[in-house]
JSON list of C-alpha atoms in Angstrom, two decimals:
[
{"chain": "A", "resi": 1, "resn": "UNK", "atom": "CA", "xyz": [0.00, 0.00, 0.00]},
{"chain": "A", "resi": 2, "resn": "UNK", "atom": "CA", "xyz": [1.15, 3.71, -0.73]},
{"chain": "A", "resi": 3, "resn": "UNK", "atom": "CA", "xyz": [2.27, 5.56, 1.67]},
{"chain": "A", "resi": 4, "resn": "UNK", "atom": "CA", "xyz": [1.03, 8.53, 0.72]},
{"chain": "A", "resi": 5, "resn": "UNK", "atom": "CA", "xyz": [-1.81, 8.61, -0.10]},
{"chain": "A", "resi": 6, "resn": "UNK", "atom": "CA", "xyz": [-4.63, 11.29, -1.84]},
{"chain": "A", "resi": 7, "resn": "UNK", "atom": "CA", "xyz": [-8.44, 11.43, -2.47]},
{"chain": "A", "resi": 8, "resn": "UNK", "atom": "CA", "xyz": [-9.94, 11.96, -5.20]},
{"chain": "A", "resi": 9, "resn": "UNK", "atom": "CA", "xyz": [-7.16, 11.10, -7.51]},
{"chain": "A", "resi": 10, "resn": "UNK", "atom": "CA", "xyz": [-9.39, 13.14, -10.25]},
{"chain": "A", "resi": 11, "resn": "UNK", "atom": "CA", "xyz": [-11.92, 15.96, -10.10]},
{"chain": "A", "resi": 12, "resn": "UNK", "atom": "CA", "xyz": [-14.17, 17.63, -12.15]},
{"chain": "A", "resi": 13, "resn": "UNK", "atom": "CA", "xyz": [-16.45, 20.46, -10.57]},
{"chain": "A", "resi": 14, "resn": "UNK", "atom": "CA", "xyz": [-18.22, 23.98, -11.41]},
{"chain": "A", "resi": 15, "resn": "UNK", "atom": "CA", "xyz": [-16.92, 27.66, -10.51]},
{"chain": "A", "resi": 16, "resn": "UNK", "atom": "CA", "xyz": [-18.41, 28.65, -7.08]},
{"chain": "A", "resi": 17, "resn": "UNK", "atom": "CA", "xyz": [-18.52, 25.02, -5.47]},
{"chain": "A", "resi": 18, "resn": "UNK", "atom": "CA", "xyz": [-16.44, 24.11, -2.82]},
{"chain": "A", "resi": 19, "resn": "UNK", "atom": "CA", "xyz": [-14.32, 20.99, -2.70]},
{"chain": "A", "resi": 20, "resn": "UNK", "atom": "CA", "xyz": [-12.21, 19.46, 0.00]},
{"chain": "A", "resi": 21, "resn": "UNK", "atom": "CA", "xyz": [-9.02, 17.33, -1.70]},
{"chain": "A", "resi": 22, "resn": "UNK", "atom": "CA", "xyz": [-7.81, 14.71, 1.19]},
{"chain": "A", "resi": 23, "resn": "UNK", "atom": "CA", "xyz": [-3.79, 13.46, 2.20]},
{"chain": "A", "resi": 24, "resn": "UNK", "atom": "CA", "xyz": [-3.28, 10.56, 4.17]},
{"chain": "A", "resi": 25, "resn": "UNK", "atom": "CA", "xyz": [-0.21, 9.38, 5.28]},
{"chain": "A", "resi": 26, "resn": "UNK", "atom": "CA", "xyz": [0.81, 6.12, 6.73]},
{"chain": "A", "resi": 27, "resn": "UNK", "atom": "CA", "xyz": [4.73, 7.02, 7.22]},
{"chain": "A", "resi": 28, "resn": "UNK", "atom": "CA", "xyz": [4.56, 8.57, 10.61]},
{"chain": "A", "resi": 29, "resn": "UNK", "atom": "CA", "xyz": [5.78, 12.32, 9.78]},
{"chain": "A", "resi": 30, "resn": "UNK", "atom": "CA", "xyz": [4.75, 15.37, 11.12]},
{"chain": "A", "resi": 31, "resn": "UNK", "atom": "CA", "xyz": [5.49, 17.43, 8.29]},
{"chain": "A", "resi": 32, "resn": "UNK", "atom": "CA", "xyz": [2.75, 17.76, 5.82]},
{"chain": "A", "resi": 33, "resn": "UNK", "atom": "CA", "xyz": [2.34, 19.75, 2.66]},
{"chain": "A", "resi": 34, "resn": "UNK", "atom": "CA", "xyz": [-0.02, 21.14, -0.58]},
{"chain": "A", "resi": 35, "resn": "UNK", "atom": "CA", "xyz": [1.93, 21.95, -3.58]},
{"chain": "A", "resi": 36, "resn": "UNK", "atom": "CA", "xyz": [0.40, 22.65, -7.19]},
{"chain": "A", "resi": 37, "resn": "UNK", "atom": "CA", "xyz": [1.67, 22.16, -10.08]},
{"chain": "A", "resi": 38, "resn": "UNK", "atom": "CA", "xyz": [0.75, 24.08, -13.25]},
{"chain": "A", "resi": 39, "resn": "UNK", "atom": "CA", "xyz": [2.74, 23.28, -16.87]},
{"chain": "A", "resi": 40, "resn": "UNK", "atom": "CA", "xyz": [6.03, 25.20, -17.29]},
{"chain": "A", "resi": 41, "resn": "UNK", "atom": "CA", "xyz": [5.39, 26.90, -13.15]},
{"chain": "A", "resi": 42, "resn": "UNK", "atom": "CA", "xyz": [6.72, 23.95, -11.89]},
{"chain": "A", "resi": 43, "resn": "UNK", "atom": "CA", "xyz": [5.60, 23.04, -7.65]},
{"chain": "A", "resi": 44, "resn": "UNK", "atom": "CA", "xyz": [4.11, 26.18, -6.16]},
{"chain": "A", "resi": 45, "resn": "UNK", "atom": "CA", "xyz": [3.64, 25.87, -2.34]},
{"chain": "A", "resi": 46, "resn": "UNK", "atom": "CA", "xyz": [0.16, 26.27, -0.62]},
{"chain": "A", "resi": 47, "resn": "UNK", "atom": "CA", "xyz": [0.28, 25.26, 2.60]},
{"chain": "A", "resi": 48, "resn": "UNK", "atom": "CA", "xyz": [2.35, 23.55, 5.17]},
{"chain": "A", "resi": 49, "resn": "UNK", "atom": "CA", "xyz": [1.89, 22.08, 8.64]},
{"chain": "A", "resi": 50, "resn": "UNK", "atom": "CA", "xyz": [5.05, 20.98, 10.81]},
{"chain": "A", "resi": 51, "resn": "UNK", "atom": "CA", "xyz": [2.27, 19.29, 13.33]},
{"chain": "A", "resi": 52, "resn": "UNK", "atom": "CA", "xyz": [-0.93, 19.27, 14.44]},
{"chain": "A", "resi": 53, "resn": "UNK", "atom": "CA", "xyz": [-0.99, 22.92, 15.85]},
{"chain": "A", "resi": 54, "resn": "UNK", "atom": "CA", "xyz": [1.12, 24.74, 13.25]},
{"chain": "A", "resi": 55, "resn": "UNK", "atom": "CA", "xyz": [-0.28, 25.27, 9.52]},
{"chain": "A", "resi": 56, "resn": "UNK", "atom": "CA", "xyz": [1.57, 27.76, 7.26]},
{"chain": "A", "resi": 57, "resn": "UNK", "atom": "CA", "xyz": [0.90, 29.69, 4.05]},
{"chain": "A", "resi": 58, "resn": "UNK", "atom": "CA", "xyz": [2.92, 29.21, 1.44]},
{"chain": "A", "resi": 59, "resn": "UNK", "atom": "CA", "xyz": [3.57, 31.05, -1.96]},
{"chain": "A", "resi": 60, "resn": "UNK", "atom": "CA", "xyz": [-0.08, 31.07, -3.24]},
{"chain": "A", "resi": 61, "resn": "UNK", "atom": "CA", "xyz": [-2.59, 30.26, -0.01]},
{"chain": "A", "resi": 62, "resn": "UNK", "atom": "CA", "xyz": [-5.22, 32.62, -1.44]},
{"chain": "A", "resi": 63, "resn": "UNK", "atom": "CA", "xyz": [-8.43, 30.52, -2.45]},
{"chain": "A", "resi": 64, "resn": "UNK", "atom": "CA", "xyz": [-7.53, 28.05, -0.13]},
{"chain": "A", "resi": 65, "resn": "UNK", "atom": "CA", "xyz": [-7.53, 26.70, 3.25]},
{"chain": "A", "resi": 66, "resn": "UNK", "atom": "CA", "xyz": [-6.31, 23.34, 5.15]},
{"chain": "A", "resi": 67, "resn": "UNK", "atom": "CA", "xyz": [-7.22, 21.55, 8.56]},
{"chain": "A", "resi": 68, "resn": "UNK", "atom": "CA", "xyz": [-5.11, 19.38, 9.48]},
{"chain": "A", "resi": 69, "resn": "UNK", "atom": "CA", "xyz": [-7.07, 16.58, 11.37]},
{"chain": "A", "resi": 70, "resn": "UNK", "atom": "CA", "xyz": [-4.33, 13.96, 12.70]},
{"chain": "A", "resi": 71, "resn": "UNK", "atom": "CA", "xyz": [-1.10, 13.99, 12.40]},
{"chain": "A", "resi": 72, "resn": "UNK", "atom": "CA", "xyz": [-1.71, 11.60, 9.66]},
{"chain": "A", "resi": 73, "resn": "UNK", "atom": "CA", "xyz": [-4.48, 13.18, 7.60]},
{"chain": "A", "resi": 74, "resn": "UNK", "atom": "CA", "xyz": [-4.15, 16.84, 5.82]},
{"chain": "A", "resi": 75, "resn": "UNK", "atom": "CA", "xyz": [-6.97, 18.40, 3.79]},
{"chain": "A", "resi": 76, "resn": "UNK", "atom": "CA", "xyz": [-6.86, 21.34, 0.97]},
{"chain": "A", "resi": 77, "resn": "UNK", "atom": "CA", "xyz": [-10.07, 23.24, 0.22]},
{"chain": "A", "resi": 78, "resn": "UNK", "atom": "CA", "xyz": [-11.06, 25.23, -1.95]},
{"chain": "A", "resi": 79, "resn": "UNK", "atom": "CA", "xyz": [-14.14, 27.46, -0.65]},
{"chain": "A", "resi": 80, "resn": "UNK", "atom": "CA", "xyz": [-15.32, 28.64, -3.77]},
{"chain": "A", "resi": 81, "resn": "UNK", "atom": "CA", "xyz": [-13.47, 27.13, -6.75]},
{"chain": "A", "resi": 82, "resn": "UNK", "atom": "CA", "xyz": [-12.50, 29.17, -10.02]},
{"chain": "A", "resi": 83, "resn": "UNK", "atom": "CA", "xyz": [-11.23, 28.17, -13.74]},
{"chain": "A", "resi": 84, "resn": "UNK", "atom": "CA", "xyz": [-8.08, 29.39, -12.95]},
{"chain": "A", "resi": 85, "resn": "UNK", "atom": "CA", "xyz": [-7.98, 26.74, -9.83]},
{"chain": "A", "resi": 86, "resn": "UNK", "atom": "CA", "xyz": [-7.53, 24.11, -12.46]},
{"chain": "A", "resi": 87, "resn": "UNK", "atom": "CA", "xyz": [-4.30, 21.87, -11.88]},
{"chain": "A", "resi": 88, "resn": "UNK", "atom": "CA", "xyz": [-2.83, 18.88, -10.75]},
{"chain": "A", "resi": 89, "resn": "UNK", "atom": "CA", "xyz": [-2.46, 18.83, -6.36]},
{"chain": "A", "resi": 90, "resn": "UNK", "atom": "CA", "xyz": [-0.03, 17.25, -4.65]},
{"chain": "A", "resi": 91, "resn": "UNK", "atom": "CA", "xyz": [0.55, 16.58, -1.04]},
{"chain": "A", "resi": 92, "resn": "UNK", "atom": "CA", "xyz": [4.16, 15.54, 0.76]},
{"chain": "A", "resi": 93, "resn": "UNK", "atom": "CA", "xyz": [5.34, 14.19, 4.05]},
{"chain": "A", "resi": 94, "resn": "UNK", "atom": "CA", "xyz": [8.77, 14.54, 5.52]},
{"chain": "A", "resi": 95, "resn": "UNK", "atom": "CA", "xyz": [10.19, 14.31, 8.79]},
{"chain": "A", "resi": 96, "resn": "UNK", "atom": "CA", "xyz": [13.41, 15.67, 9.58]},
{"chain": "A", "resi": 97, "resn": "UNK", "atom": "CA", "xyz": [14.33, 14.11, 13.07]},
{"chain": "A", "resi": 98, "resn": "UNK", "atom": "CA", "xyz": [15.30, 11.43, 11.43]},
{"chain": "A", "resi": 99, "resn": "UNK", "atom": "CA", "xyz": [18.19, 13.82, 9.72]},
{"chain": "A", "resi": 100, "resn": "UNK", "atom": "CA", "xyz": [17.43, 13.71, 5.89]},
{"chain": "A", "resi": 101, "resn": "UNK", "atom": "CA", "xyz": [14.91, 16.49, 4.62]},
{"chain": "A", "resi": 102, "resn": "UNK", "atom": "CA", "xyz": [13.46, 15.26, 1.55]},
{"chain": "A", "resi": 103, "resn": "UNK", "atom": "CA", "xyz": [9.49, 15.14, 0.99]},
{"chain": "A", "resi": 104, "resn": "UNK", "atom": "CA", "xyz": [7.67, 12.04, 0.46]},
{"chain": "A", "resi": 105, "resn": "UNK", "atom": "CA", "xyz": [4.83, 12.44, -2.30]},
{"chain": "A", "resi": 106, "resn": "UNK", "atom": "CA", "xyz": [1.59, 11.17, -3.13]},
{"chain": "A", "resi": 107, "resn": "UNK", "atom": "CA", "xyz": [-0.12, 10.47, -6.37]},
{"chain": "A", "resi": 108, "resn": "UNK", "atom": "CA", "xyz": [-1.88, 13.35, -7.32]},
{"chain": "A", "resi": 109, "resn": "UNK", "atom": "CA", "xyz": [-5.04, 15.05, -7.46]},
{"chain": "A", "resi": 110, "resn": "UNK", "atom": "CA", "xyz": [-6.25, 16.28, -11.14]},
{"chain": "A", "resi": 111, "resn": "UNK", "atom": "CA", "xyz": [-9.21, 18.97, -10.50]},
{"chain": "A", "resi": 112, "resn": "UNK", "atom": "CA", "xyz": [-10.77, 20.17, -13.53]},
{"chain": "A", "resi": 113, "resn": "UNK", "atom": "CA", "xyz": [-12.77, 23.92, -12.12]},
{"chain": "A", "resi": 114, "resn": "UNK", "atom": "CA", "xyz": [-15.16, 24.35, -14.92]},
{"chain": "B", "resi": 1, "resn": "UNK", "atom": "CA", "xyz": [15.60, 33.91, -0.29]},
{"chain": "B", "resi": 2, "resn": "UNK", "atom": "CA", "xyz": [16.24, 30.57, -1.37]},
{"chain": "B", "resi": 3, "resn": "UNK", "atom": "CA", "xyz": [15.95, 29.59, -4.91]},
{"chain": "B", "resi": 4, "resn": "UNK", "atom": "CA", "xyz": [16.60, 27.14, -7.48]},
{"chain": "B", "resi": 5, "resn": "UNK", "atom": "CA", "xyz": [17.10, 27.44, -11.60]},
{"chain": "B", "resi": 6, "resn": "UNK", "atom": "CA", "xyz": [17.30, 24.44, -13.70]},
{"chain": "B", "resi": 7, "resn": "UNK", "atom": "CA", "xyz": [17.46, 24.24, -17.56]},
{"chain": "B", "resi": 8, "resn": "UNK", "atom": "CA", "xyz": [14.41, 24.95, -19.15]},
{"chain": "B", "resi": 9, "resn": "UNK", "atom": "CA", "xyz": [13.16, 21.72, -21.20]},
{"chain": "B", "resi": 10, "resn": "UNK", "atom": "CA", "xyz": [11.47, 20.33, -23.14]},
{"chain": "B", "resi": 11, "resn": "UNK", "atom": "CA", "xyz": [14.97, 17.80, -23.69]},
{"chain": "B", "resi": 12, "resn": "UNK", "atom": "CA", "xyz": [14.48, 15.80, -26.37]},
{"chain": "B", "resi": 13, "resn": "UNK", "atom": "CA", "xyz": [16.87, 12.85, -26.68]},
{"chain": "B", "resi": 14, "resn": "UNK", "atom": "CA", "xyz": [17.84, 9.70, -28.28]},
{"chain": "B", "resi": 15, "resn": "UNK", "atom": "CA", "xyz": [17.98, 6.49, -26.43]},
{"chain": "B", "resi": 16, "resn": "UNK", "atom": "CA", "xyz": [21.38, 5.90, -25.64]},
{"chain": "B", "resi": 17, "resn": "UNK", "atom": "CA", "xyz": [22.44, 9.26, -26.08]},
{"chain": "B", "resi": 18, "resn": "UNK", "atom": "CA", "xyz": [24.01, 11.39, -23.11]},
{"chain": "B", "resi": 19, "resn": "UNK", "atom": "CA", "xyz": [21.91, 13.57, -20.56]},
{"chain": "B", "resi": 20, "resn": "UNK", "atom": "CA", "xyz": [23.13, 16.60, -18.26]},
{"chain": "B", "resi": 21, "resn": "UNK", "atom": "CA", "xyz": [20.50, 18.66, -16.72]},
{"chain": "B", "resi": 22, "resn": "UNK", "atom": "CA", "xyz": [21.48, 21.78, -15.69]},
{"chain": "B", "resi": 23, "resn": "UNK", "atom": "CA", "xyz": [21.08, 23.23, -11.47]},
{"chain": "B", "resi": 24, "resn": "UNK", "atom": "CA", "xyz": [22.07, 26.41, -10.28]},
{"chain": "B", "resi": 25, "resn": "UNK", "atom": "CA", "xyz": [20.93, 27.12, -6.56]},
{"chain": "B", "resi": 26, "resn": "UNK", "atom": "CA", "xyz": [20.92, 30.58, -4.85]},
{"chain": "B", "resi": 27, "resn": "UNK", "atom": "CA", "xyz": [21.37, 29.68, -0.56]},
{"chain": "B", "resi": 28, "resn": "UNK", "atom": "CA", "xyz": [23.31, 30.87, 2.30]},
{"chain": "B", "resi": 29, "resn": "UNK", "atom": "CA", "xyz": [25.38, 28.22, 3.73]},
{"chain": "B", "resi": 30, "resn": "UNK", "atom": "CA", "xyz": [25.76, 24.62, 2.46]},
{"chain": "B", "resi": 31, "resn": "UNK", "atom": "CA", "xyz": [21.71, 23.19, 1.86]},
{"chain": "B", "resi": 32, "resn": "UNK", "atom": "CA", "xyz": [21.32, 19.79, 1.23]},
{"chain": "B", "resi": 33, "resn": "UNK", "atom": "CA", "xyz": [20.08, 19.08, -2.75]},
{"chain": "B", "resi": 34, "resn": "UNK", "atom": "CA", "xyz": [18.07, 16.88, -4.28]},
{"chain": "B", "resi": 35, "resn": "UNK", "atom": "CA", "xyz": [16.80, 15.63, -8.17]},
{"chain": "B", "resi": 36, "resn": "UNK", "atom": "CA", "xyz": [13.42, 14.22, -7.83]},
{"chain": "B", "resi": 37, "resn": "UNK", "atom": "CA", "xyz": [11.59, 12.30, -10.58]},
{"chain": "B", "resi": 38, "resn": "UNK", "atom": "CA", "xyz": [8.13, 12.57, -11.97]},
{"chain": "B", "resi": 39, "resn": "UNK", "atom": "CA", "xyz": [7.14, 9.54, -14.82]},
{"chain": "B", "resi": 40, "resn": "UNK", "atom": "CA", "xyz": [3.84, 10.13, -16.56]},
{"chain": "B", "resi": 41, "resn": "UNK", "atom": "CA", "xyz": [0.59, 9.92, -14.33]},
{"chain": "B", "resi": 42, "resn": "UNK", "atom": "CA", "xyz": [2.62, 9.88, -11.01]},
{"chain": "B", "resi": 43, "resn": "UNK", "atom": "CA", "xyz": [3.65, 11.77, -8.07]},
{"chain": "B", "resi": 44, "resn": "UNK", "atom": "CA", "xyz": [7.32, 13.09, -7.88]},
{"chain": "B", "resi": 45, "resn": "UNK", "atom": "CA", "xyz": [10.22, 10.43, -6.37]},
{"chain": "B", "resi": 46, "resn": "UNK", "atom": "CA", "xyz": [12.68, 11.05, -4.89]},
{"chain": "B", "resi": 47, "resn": "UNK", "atom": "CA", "xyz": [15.77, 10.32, -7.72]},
{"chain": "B", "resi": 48, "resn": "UNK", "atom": "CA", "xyz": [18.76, 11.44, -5.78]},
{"chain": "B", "resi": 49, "resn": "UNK", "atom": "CA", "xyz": [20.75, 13.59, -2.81]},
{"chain": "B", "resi": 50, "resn": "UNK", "atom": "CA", "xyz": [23.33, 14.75, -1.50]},
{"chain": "B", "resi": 51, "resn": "UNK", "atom": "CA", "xyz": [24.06, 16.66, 1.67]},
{"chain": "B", "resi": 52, "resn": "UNK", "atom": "CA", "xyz": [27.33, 18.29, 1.17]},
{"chain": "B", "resi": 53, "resn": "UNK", "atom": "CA", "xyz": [29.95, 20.06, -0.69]},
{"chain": "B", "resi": 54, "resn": "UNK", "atom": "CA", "xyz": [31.42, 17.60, -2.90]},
{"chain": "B", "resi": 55, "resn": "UNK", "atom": "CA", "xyz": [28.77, 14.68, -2.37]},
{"chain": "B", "resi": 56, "resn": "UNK", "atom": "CA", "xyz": [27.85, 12.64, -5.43]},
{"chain": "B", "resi": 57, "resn": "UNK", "atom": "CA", "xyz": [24.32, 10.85, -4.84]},
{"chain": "B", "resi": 58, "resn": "UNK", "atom": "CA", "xyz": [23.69, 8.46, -7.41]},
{"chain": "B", "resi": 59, "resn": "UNK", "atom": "CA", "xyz": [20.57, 5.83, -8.36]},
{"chain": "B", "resi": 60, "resn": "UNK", "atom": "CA", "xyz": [19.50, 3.85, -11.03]},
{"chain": "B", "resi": 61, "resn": "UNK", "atom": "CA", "xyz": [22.44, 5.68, -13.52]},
{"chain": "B", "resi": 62, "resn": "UNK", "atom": "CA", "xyz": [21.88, 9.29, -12.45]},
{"chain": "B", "resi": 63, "resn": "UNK", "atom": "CA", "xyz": [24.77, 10.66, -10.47]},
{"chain": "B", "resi": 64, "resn": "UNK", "atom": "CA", "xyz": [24.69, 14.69, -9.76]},
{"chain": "B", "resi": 65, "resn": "UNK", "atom": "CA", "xyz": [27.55, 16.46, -7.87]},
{"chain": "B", "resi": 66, "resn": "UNK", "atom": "CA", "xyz": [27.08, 19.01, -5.21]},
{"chain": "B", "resi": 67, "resn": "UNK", "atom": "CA", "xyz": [29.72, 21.46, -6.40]},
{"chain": "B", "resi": 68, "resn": "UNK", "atom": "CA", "xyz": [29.96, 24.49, -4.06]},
{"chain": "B", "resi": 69, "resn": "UNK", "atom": "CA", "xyz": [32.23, 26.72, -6.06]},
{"chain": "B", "resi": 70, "resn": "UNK", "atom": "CA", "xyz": [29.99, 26.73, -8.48]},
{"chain": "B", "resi": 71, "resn": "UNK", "atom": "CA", "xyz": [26.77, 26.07, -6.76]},
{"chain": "B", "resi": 72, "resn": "UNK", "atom": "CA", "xyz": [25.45, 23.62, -9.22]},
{"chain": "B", "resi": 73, "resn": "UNK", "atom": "CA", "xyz": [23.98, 20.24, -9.09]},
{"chain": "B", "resi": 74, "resn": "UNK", "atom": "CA", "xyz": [24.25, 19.32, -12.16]},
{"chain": "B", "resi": 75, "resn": "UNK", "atom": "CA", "xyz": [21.76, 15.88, -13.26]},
{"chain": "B", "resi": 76, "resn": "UNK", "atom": "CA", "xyz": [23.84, 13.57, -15.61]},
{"chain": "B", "resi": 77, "resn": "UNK", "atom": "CA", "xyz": [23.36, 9.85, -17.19]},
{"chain": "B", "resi": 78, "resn": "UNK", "atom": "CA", "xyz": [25.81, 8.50, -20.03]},
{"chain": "B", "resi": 79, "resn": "UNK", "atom": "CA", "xyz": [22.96, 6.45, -21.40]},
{"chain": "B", "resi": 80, "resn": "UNK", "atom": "CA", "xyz": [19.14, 7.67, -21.44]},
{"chain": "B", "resi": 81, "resn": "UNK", "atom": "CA", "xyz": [16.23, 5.01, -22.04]},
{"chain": "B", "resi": 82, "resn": "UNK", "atom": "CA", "xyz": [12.76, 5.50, -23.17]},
{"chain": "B", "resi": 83, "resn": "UNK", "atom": "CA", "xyz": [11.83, 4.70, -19.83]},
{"chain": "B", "resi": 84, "resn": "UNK", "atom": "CA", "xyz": [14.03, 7.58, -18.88]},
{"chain": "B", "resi": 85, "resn": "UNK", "atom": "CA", "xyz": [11.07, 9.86, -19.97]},
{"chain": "B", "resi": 86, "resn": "UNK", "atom": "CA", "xyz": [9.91, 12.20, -17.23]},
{"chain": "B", "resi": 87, "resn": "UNK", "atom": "CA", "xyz": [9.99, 15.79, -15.81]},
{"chain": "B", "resi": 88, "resn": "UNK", "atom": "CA", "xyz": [12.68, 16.37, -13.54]},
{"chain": "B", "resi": 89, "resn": "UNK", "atom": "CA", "xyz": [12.95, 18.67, -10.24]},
{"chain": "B", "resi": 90, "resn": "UNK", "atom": "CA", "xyz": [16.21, 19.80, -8.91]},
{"chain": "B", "resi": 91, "resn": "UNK", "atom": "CA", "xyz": [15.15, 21.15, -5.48]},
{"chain": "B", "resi": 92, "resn": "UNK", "atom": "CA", "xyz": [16.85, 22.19, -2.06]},
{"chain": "B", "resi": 93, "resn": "UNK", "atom": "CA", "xyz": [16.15, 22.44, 1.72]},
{"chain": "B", "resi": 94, "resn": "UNK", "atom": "CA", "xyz": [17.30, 24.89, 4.09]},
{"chain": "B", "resi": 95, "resn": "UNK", "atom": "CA", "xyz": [21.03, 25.22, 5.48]},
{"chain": "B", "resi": 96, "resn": "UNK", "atom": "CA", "xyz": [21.48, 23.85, 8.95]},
{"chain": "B", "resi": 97, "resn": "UNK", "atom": "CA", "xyz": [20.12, 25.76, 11.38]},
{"chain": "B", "resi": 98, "resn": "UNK", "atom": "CA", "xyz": [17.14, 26.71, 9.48]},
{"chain": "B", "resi": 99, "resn": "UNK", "atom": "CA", "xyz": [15.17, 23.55, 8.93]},
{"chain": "B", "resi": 100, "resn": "UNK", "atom": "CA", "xyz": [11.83, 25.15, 9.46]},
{"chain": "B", "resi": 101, "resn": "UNK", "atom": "CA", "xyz": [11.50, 25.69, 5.79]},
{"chain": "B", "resi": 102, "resn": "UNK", "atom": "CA", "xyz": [10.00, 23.51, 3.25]},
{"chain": "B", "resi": 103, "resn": "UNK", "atom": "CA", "xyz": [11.81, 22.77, 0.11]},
{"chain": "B", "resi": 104, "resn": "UNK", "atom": "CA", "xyz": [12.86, 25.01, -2.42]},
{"chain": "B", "resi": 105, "resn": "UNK", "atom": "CA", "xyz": [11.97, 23.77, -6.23]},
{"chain": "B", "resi": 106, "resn": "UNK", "atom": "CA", "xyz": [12.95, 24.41, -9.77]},
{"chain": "B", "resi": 107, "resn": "UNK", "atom": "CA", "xyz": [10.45, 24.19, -11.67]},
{"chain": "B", "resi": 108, "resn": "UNK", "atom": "CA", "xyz": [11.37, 21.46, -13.99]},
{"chain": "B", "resi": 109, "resn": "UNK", "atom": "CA", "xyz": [12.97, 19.96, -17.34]},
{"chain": "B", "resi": 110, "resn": "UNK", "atom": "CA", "xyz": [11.19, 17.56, -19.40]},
{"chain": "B", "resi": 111, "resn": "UNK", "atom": "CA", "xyz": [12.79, 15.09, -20.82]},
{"chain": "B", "resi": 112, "resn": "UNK", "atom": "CA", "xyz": [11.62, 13.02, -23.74]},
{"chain": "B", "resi": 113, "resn": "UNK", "atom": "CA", "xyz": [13.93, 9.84, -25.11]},
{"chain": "B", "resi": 114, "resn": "UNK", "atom": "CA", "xyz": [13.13, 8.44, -28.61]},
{"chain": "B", "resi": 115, "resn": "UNK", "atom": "CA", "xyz": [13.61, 4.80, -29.76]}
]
């Protein structure tokens, strides 16, 4: 089983709705993060949580929001969704107590904002 | 801040043929770096790291140098495949003493390899 691991893996909804995009994670880490990715923009970071208590904005938080639930479960919402919204999501673990800082990904959410 | 600038793609090559993939970072002090991988349809993996000047991480072919003078990380294979075919992230975390940041990514080179 993945370790990572993200609900829906694709998504197709209307301008205005609001959508919740789920992360699980099965590794242990405390470290949890949104990125999107856009073609030719690369990762763009949208939020980041080190632990339970302590989310973060990143780069491009507008238009969203996160609760993170457990230490093992991260969500991504988007309140009211817009066109421009459109993208694949992706979240990450890490956990750098163990000394070694890279992420840990999951599969991918493709939301489609008509 | 922190950044990271690779080669912009697309990198269209024949099988067999050699690959370099260019990494320039911008940090204060000595970050670790990494090359992650992303094949069609998937999330990104992690390809390769290393944590300090002079460091050469390597996996499955790939091998890219930490080079401090230059402040490169440079992503090389002598002999691409078709299953080679992927975009690829150079990215790098904080120095130490600052780990409370989340990576820092390019944003990308995709690489195509023709029978």
């Amino acid at each position: 089983d993945a370790d990572v691991t993200q609900t829906p893996r694709n998504r197709i909804t209307k301008t205005g709705k609001r959508i919740m995009l789920e992360c699980s994670q099965t590794k242990g880490h405390d470290r949890m993060y949104w990125y999107r990715q856009d073609p030719g923009l690369g990762l763009r970071l949208i939020y980041y949580s080190f632990d339970v208590k302590d989310i973060n904005k990143g780069e491009i938080s507008d238009g969203y929001s996160v609760s993170r639930q457990a230490q093992a479960k991260f969500s991504l919402s988007l309140e009211s969704a817009i066109p421009n919204q459109t993208a694949l999501y992706f979240c990450a673990t890490s956990d750098p107590s163990v000394g070694s800082y890279e992420q840990y990904f999951g599969p991918g959410t493709r939301l489609t904002v008509t | 801040g922190d950044s990271v600038t690779q080669m912009e793609g697309p990198v269209t090559l024949s099988e067999e043929a050699f690959l370099t993939i260019n990494c320039t970072y911008t940090a204060t002090g000595y970050p670790s770096l990494f090359w992650y991988v992303q094949y069609p349809g998937e999330g990104l993996q992690l390809l390769l790291k290393a944590t300090k000047a002079d460091d050469k991480g390597s996996n499955k072919g790939f091998e890219a140098t930490y080079r401090k003078e230059t402040t490169s990380f440079h992503l090389e294979k002598g002999s691409v495949q078709v299953s080679d075919s992927a975009v690829y992230f150079c990215a790098l975390s904080a120095p130490r003493g600052q780990r409370n940041t989340p990576l820092v990514f390019g944003k990308g080179t995709r690489l195509s390899v023709i029978a």
